CSV table of C-alpha atoms and ligand atoms in Angstrom, one decimal:
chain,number,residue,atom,x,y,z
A,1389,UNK,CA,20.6,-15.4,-23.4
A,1390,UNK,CA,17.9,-17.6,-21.9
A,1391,UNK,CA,17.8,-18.4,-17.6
A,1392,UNK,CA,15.4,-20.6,-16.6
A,1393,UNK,CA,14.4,-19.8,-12.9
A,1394,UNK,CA,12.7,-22.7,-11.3
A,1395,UNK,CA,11.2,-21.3,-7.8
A,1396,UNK,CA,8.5,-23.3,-5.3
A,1397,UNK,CA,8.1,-21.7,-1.9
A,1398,UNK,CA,7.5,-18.6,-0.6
A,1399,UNK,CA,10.9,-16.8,0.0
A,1400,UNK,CA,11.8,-18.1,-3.3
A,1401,UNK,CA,9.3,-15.9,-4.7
A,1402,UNK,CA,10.2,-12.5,-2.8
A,1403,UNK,CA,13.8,-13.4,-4.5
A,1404,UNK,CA,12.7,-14.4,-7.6
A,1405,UNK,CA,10.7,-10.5,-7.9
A,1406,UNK,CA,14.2,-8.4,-8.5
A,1407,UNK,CA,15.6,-11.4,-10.7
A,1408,UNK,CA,12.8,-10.9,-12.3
A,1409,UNK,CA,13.0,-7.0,-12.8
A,1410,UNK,CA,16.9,-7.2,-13.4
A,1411,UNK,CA,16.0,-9.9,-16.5
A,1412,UNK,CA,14.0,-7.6,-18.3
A,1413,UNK,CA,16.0,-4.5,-17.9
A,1414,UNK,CA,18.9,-6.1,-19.3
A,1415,UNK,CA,16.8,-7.6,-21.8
A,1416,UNK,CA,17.5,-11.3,-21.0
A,1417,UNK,CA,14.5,-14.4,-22.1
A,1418,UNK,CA,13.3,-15.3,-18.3
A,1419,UNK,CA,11.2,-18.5,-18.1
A,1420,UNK,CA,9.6,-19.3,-14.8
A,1421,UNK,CA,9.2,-22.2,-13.4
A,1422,UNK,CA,6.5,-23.0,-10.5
A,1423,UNK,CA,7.5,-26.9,-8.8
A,1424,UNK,CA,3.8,-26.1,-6.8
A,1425,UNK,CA,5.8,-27.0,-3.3
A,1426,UNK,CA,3.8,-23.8,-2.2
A,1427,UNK,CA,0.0,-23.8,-3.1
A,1428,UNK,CA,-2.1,-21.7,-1.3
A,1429,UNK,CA,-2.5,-18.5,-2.4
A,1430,UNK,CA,-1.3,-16.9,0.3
A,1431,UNK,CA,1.9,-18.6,0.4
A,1432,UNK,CA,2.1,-18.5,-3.5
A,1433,UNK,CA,0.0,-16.7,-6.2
A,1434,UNK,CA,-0.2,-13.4,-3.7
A,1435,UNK,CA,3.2,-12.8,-4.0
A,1436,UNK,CA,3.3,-12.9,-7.8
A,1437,UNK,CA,0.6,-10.5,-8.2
A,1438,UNK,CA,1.5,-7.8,-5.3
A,1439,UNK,CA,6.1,-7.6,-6.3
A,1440,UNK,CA,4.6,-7.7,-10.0
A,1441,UNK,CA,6.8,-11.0,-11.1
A,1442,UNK,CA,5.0,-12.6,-14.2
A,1443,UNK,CA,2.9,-15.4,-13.9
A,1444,UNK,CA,4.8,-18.7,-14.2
A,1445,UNK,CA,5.3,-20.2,-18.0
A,1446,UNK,CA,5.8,-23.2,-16.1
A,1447,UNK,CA,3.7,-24.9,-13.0
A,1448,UNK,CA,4.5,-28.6,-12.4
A,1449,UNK,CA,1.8,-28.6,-9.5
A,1450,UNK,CA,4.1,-30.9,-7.4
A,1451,UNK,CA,2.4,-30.2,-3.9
A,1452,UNK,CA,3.3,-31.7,-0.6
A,1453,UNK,CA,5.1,-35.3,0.6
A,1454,UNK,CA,7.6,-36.1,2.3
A,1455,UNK,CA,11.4,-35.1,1.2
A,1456,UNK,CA,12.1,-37.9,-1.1
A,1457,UNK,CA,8.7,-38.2,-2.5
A,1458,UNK,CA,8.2,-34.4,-3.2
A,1459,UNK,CA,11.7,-33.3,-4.0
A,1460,UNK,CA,11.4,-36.8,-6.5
A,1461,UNK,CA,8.6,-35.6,-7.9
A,1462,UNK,CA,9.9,-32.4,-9.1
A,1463,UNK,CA,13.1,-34.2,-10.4
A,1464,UNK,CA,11.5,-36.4,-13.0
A,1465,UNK,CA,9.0,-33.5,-13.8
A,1466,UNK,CA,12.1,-31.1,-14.9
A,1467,UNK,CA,13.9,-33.0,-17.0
A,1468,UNK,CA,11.2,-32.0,-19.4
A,1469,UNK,CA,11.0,-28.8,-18.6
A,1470,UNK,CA,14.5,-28.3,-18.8
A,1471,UNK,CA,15.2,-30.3,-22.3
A,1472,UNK,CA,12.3,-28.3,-24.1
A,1473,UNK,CA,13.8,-25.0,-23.0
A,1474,UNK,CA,17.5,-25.8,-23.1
A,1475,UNK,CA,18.6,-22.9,-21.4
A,1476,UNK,CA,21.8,-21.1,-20.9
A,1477,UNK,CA,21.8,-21.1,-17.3
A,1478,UNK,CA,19.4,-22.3,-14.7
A,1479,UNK,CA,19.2,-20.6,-11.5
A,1480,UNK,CA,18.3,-21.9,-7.9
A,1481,UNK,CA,17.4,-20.0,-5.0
A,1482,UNK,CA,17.9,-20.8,-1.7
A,1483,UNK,CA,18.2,-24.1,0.3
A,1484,UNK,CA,14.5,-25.6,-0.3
A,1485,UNK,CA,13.2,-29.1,-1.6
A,1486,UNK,CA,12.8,-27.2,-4.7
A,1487,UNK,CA,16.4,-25.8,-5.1
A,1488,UNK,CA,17.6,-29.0,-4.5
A,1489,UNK,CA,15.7,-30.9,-7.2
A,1490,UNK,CA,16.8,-27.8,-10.0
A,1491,UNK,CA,20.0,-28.4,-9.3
A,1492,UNK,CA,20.0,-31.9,-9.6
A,1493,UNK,CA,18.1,-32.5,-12.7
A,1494,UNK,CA,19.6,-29.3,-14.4
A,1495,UNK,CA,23.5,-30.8,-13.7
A,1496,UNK,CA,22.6,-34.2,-14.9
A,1497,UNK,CA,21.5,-32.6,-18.2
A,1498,UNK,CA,24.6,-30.4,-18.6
A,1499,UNK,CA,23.1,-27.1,-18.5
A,1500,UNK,CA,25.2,-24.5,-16.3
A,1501,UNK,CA,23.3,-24.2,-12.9
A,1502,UNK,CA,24.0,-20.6,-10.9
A,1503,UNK,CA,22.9,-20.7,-7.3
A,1504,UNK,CA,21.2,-17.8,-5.7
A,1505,UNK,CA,22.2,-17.2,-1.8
A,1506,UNK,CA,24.9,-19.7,-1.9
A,1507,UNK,CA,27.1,-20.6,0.7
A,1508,UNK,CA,24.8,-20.0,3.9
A,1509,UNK,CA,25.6,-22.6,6.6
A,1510,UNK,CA,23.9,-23.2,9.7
A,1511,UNK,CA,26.0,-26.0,10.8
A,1512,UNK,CA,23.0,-28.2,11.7
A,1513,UNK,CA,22.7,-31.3,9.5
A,1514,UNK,CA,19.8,-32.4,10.8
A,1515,UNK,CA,18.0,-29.1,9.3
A,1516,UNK,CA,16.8,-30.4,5.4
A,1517,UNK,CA,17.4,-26.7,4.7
A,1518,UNK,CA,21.1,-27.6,5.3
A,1519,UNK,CA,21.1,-30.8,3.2
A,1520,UNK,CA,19.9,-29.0,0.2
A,1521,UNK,CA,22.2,-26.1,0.7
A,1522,UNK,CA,25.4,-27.9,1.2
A,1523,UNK,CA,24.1,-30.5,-1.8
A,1524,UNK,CA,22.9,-27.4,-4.3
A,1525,UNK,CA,26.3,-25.4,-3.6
A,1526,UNK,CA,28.5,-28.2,-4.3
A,1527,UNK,CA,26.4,-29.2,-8.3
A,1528,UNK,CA,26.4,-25.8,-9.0
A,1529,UNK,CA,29.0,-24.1,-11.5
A,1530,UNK,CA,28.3,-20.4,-10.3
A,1531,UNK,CA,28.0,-19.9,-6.4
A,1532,UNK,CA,26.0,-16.4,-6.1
A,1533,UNK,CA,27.1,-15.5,-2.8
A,1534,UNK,CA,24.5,-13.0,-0.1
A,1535,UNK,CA,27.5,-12.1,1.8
A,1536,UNK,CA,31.4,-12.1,2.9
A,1537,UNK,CA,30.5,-14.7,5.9
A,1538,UNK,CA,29.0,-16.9,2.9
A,1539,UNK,CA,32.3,-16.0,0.6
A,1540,UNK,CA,34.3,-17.6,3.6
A,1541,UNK,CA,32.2,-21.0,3.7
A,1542,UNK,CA,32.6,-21.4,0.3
A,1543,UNK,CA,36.0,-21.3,-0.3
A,1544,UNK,CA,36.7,-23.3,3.2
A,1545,UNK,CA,34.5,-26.3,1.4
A,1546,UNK,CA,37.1,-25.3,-1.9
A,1547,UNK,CA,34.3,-23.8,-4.1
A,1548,UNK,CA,36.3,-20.4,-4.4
A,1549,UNK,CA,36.7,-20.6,-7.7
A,1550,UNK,CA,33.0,-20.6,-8.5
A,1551,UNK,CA,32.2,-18.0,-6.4
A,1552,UNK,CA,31.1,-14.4,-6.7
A,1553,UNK,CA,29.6,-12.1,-3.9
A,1554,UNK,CA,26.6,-10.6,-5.3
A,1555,UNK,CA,24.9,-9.0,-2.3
A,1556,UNK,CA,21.3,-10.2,-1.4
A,1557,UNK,CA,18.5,-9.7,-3.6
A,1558,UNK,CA,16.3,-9.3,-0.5
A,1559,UNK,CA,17.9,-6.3,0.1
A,1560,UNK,CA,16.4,-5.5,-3.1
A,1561,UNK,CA,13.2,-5.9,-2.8
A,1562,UNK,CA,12.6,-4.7,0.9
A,1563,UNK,CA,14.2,-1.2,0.5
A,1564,UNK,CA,11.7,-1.1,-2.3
A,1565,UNK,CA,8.7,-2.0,-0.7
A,1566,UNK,CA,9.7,-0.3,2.7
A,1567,UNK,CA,9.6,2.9,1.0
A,1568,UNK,CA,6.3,1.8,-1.4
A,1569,UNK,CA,4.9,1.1,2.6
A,1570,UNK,CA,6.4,4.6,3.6
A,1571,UNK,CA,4.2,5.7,6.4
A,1572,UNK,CA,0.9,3.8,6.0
A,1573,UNK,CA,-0.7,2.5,8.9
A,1574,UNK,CA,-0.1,-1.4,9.1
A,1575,UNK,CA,-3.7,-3.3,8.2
A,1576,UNK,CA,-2.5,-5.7,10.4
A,1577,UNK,CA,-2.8,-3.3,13.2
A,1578,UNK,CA,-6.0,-1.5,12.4
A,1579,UNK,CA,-7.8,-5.4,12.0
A,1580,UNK,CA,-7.0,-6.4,15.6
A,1581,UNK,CA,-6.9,-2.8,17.2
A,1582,UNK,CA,-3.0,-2.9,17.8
A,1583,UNK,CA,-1.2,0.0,19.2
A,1584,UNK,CA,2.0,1.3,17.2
A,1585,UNK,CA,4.9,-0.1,19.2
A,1586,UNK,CA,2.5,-2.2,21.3
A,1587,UNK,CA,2.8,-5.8,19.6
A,1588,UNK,CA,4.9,-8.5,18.4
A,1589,UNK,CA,5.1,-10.2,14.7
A,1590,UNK,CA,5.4,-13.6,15.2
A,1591,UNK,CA,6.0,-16.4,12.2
A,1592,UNK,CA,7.0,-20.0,13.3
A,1593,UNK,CA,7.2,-22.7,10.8
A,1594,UNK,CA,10.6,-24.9,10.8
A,1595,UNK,CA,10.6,-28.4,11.2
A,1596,UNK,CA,12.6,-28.6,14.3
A,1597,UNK,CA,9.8,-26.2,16.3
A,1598,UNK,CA,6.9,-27.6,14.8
A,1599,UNK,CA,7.1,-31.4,14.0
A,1600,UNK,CA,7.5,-32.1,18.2
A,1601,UNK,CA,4.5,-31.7,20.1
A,1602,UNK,CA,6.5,-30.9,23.3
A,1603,UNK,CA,8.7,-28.2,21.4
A,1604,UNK,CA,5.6,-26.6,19.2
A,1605,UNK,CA,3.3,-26.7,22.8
A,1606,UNK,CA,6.6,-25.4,24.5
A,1607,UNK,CA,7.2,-22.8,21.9
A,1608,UNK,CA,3.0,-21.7,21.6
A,1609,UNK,CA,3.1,-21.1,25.8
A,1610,UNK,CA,6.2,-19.0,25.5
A,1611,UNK,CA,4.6,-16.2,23.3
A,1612,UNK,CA,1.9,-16.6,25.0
A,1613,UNK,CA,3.3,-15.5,28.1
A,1614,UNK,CA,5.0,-11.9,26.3
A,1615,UNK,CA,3.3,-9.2,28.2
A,1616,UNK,CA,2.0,-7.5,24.7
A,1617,UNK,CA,0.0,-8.9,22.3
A,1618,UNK,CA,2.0,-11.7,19.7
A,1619,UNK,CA,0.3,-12.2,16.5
A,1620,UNK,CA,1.5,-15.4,15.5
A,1621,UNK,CA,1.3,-15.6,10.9
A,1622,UNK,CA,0.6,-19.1,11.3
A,1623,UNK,CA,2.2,-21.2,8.1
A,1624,UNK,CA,0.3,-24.0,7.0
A,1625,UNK,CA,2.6,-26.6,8.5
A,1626,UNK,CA,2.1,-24.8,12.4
A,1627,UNK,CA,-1.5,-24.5,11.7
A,1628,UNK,CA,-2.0,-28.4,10.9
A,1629,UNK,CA,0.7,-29.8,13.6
A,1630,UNK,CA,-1.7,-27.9,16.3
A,1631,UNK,CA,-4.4,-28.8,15.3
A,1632,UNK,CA,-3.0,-32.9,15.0
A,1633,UNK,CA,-1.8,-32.3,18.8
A,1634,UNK,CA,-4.4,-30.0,20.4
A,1635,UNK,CA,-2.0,-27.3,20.8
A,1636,UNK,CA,-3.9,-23.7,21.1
A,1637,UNK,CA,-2.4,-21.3,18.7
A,1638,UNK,CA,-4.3,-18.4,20.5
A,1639,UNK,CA,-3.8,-18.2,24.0
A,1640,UNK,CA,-2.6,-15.8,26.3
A,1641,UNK,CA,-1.2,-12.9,24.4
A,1642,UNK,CA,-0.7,-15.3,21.3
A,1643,UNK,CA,-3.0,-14.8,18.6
A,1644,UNK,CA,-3.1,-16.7,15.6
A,1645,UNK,CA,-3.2,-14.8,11.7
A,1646,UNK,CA,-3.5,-16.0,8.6
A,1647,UNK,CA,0.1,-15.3,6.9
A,1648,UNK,CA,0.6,-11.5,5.7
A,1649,UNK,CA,1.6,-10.8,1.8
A,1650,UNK,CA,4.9,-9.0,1.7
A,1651,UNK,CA,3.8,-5.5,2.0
A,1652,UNK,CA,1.4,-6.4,4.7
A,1653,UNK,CA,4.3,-8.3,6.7
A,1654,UNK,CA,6.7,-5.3,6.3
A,1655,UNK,CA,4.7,-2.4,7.5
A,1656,UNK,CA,3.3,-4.6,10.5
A,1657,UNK,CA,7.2,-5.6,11.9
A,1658,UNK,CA,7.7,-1.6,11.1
A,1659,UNK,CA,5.2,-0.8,13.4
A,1660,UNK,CA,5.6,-3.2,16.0
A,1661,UNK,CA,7.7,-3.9,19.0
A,1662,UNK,CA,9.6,-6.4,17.5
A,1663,UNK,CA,9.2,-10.0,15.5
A,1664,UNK,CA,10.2,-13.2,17.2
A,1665,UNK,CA,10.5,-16.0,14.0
A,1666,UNK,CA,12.2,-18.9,12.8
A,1667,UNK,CA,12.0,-18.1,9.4
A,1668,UNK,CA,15.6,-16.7,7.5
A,1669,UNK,CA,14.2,-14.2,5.3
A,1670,UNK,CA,12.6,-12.2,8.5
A,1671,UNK,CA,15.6,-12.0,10.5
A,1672,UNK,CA,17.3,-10.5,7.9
A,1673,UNK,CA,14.2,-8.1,6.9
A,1674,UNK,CA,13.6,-7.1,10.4
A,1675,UNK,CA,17.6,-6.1,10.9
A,1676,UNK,CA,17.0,-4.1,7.5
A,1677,UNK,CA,14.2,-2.5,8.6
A,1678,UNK,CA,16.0,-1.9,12.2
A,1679,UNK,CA,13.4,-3.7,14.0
A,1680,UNK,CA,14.6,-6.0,16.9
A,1681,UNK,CA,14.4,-9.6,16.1
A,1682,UNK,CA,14.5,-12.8,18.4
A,1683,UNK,CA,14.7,-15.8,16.7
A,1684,UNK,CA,13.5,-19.4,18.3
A,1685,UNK,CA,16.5,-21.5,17.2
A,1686,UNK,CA,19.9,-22.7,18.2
A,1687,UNK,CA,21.9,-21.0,15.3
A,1688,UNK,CA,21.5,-18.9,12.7
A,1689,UNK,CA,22.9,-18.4,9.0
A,1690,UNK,CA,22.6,-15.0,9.5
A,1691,UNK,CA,25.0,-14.5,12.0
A,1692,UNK,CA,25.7,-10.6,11.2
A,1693,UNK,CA,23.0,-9.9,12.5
A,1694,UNK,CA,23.3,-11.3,16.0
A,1695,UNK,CA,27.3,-10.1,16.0
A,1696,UNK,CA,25.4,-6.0,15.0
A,1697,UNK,CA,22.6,-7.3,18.4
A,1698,UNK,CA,19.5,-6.7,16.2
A,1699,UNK,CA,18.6,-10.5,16.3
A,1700,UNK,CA,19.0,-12.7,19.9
A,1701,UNK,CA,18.6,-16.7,19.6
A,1702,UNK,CA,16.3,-17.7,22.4
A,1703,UNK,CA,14.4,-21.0,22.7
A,1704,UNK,CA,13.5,-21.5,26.4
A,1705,UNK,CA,10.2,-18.9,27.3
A,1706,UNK,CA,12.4,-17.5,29.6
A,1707,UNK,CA,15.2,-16.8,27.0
A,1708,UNK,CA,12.5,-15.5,24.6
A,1709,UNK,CA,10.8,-13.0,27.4
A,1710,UNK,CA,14.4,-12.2,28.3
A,1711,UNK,CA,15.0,-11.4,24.8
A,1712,UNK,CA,12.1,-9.2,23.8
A,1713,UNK,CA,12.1,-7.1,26.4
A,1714,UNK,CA,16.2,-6.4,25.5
A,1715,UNK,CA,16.7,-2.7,25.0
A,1716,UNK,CA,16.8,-1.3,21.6
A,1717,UNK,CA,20.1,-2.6,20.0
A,1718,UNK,CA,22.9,0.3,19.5
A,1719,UNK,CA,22.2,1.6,15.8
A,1720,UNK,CA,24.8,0.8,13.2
A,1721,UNK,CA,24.8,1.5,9.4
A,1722,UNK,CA,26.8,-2.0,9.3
A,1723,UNK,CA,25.5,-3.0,5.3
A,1724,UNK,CA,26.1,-6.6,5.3
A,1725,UNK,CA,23.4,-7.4,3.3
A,1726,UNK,CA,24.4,-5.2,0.2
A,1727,UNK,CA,23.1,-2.1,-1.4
A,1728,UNK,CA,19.6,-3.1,-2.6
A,1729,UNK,CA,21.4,-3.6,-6.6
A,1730,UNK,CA,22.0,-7.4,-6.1
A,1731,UNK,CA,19.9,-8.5,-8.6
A,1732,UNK,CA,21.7,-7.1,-11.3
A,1733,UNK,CA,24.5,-8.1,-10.4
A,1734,UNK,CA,23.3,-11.6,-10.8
A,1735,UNK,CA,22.5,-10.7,-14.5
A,1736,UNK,CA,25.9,-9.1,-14.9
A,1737,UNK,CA,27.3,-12.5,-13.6
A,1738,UNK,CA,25.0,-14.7,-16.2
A,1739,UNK,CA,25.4,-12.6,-19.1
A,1740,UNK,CA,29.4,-12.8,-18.5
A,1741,UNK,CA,31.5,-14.9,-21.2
A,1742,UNK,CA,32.1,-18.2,-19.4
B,1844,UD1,C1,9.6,-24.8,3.0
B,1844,UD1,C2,11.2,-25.0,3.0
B,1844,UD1,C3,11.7,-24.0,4.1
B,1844,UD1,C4,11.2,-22.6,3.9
B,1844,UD1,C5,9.7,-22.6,3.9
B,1844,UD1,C6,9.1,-21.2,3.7
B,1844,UD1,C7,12.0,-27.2,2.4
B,1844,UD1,C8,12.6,-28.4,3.0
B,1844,UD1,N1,11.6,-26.3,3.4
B,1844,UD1,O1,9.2,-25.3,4.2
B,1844,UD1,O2,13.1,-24.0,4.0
B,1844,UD1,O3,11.7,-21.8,5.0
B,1844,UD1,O4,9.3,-23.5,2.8
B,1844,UD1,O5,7.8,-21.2,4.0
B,1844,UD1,O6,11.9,-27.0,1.2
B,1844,UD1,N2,1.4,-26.7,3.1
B,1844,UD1,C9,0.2,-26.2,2.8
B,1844,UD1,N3,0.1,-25.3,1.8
B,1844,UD1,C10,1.1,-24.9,1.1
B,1844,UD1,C11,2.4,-25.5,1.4
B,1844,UD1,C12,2.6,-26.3,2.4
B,1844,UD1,O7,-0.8,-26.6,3.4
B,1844,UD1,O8,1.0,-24.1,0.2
B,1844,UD1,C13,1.6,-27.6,4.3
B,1844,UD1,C14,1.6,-29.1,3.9
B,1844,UD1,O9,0.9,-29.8,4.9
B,1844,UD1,C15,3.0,-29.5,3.9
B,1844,UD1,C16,3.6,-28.6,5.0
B,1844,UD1,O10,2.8,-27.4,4.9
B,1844,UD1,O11,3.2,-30.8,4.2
B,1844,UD1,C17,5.0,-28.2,4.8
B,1844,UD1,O12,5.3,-27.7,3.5
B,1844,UD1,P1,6.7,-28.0,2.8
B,1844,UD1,O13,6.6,-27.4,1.4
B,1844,UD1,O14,7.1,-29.4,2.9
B,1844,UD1,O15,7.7,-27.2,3.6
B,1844,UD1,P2,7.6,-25.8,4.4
B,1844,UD1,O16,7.5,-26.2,5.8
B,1844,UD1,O17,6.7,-24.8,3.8
């Protein structure tokens, strides 16, 4: 049995690090493939080293562009890829440019494509996230389902048939590290002199609050008027649309960070007050760690954990004040998100007679 797991942004590569694990226990060949949509090593070659994932057998050093020219790119690069390695399955994670282009050239070619976190919908199609979902989940021939909400949006588009609920490999990886992390005092916090309980983990990347300078300037003054400290992981894309527009990423109580690798990023939302994002993967981390999230969009995929109250959609700076000064949300040991054994599940899936 041979998977091919093609993977080029960062989430892709917290994911990829229990497929990775879950291959090798069962004893499965497990190529790599890098599309280079991610490049700096803080977005990219960080997380291979830290969640141990081997180093990719395959980098097509694709980089940025726009949609069609990056997510093109990768297409006519994997062809190649995928002819020299002929694989039994190919597997996708996520809703990213990179996902996208996997599926694509992989179902042209006639190799079985398996999708990893299928079936998420936000319901916004003018999200490119939402594109490449909708577009991966339909090519696919195995829908790896995160979730019974995710189950439900399959089989309401008529994909039932190809669907199995897996649980969410995120789950997988966080308990893991959350308990490597254990009690160790956040670097995060001893660097800028941070109090335990007495900050907030910020991360802001997504199109639709960044590529507007009214929104991003909008969104900037809003943390910046929390009454503790907001340290803002500042993604390349925020970073270079300030800069373009003049818009401060450290003012007030924001203050701008270089982004966190994954251990780093989990014991500093453990410590602190709460994390305010627009990122997927964190809402659900920071509900799994029990840490109250706000999150700066209209909707989420992740509605469980705004029906549980660990996660409030806010995106005036009044919303967002109102919302991180919320009380602590009534506990629960509600497991939407699995038991932490997704990942070999997945396997168990792929190594199934088809
Ligand atoms: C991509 C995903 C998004 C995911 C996010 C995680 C798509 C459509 N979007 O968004 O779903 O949540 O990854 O971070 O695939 N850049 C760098 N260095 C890098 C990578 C990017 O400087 O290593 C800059 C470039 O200027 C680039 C911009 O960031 O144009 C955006 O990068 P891109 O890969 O297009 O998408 P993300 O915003 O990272």
């Amino acid at each position: 049995m041979k998977i091919v797991s093609v993977v080029g942004a960062r989430p892709q590569f917290v994911k990829l690090a229990p497929i990775h694990k879950a291959a090798q226990a069962a004893g499965v060949e497990h190529v790599i493939v890098h599309t280079g949509q991610h490049y700096d090593p803080m977005l990219s070659d960080v997380f291979f080293d830290d969640l141990g994932i081997a180093a990719p057998d395959v980098h097509l050093g694709v980089g940025s562009g726009s949609h069609g020219v990056q997510t093109g790119a990768m297409l006519g690069a994997l062809d190649a890829v995928f002819d020299e390695h002929r694989p039994d399955w190919v597997l996708v994670y996520g809703d990213t440019n990179s996902t996208l282009a996997a599926a694509v050239s992989a179902v042209k070619m006639h190799i079985p494509v398996a999708h990893l976190e299928a079936g998420l919908r936000s319901f916004n199609r003018r999200m490119p996230e939402e594109h490449n979902r909708v577009m991966t989940d339909h090519a696919a021939d195995l829908l790896l389902a995160p979730t019974q909400v995710a189950v439900e949006h399959l089989s309401n588009e008529g994909l039932a048939a190809r669907t199995i609920l897996v649980g969410d490999v995120m789950t997988d990886v966080l308990f893991e590290v959350r308990d490597q992390v254990g009690e160790t005092p956040s670097k995060l916090m001893e660097e800028l002199g941070l109090e335990d309980g007495g900050y907030y983990v910020a991360t802001i990347h997504r199109a639709e609050n960044t590529d507007d300078p009214a929104r991003l300037a909008a969104v900037a003054a809003g943390l910046a008027a929390i009454e503790k400290p907001v340290v803002l992981l500042a993604h390349p894309r925020v970073v270079a649309k300030a800069a373009a527009h003049g818009i401060a990423l450290t003012q007030g109580s924001l203050v701008a960070h270089a982004p966190l690798a994954y251990a780093d990023l989990i014991s500093a939302a453990l410590s602190s007050a709460g994390v305010v994002t627009d990122s997927g993967g964190l809402q659900k981390e920071a509900f799994l760690l029990r840490v109250p999230c706000t999150t700066v969009r209209t909707e989420t995929e992740w509605v469980e954990t705004v029906e549980l109250g660990w996660n409030v959609l806010a995106n005036t700076a009044e919303e967002i004040a109102a919302a991180v000064t919320r009380p602590r949300p009534t506990e629960t040991d509600a497991a939407p998100y699995g038991d932490g054994r997704a990942a070999a599940r997945v396997i168990d899936a792929l190594l199934a007679p088809r």
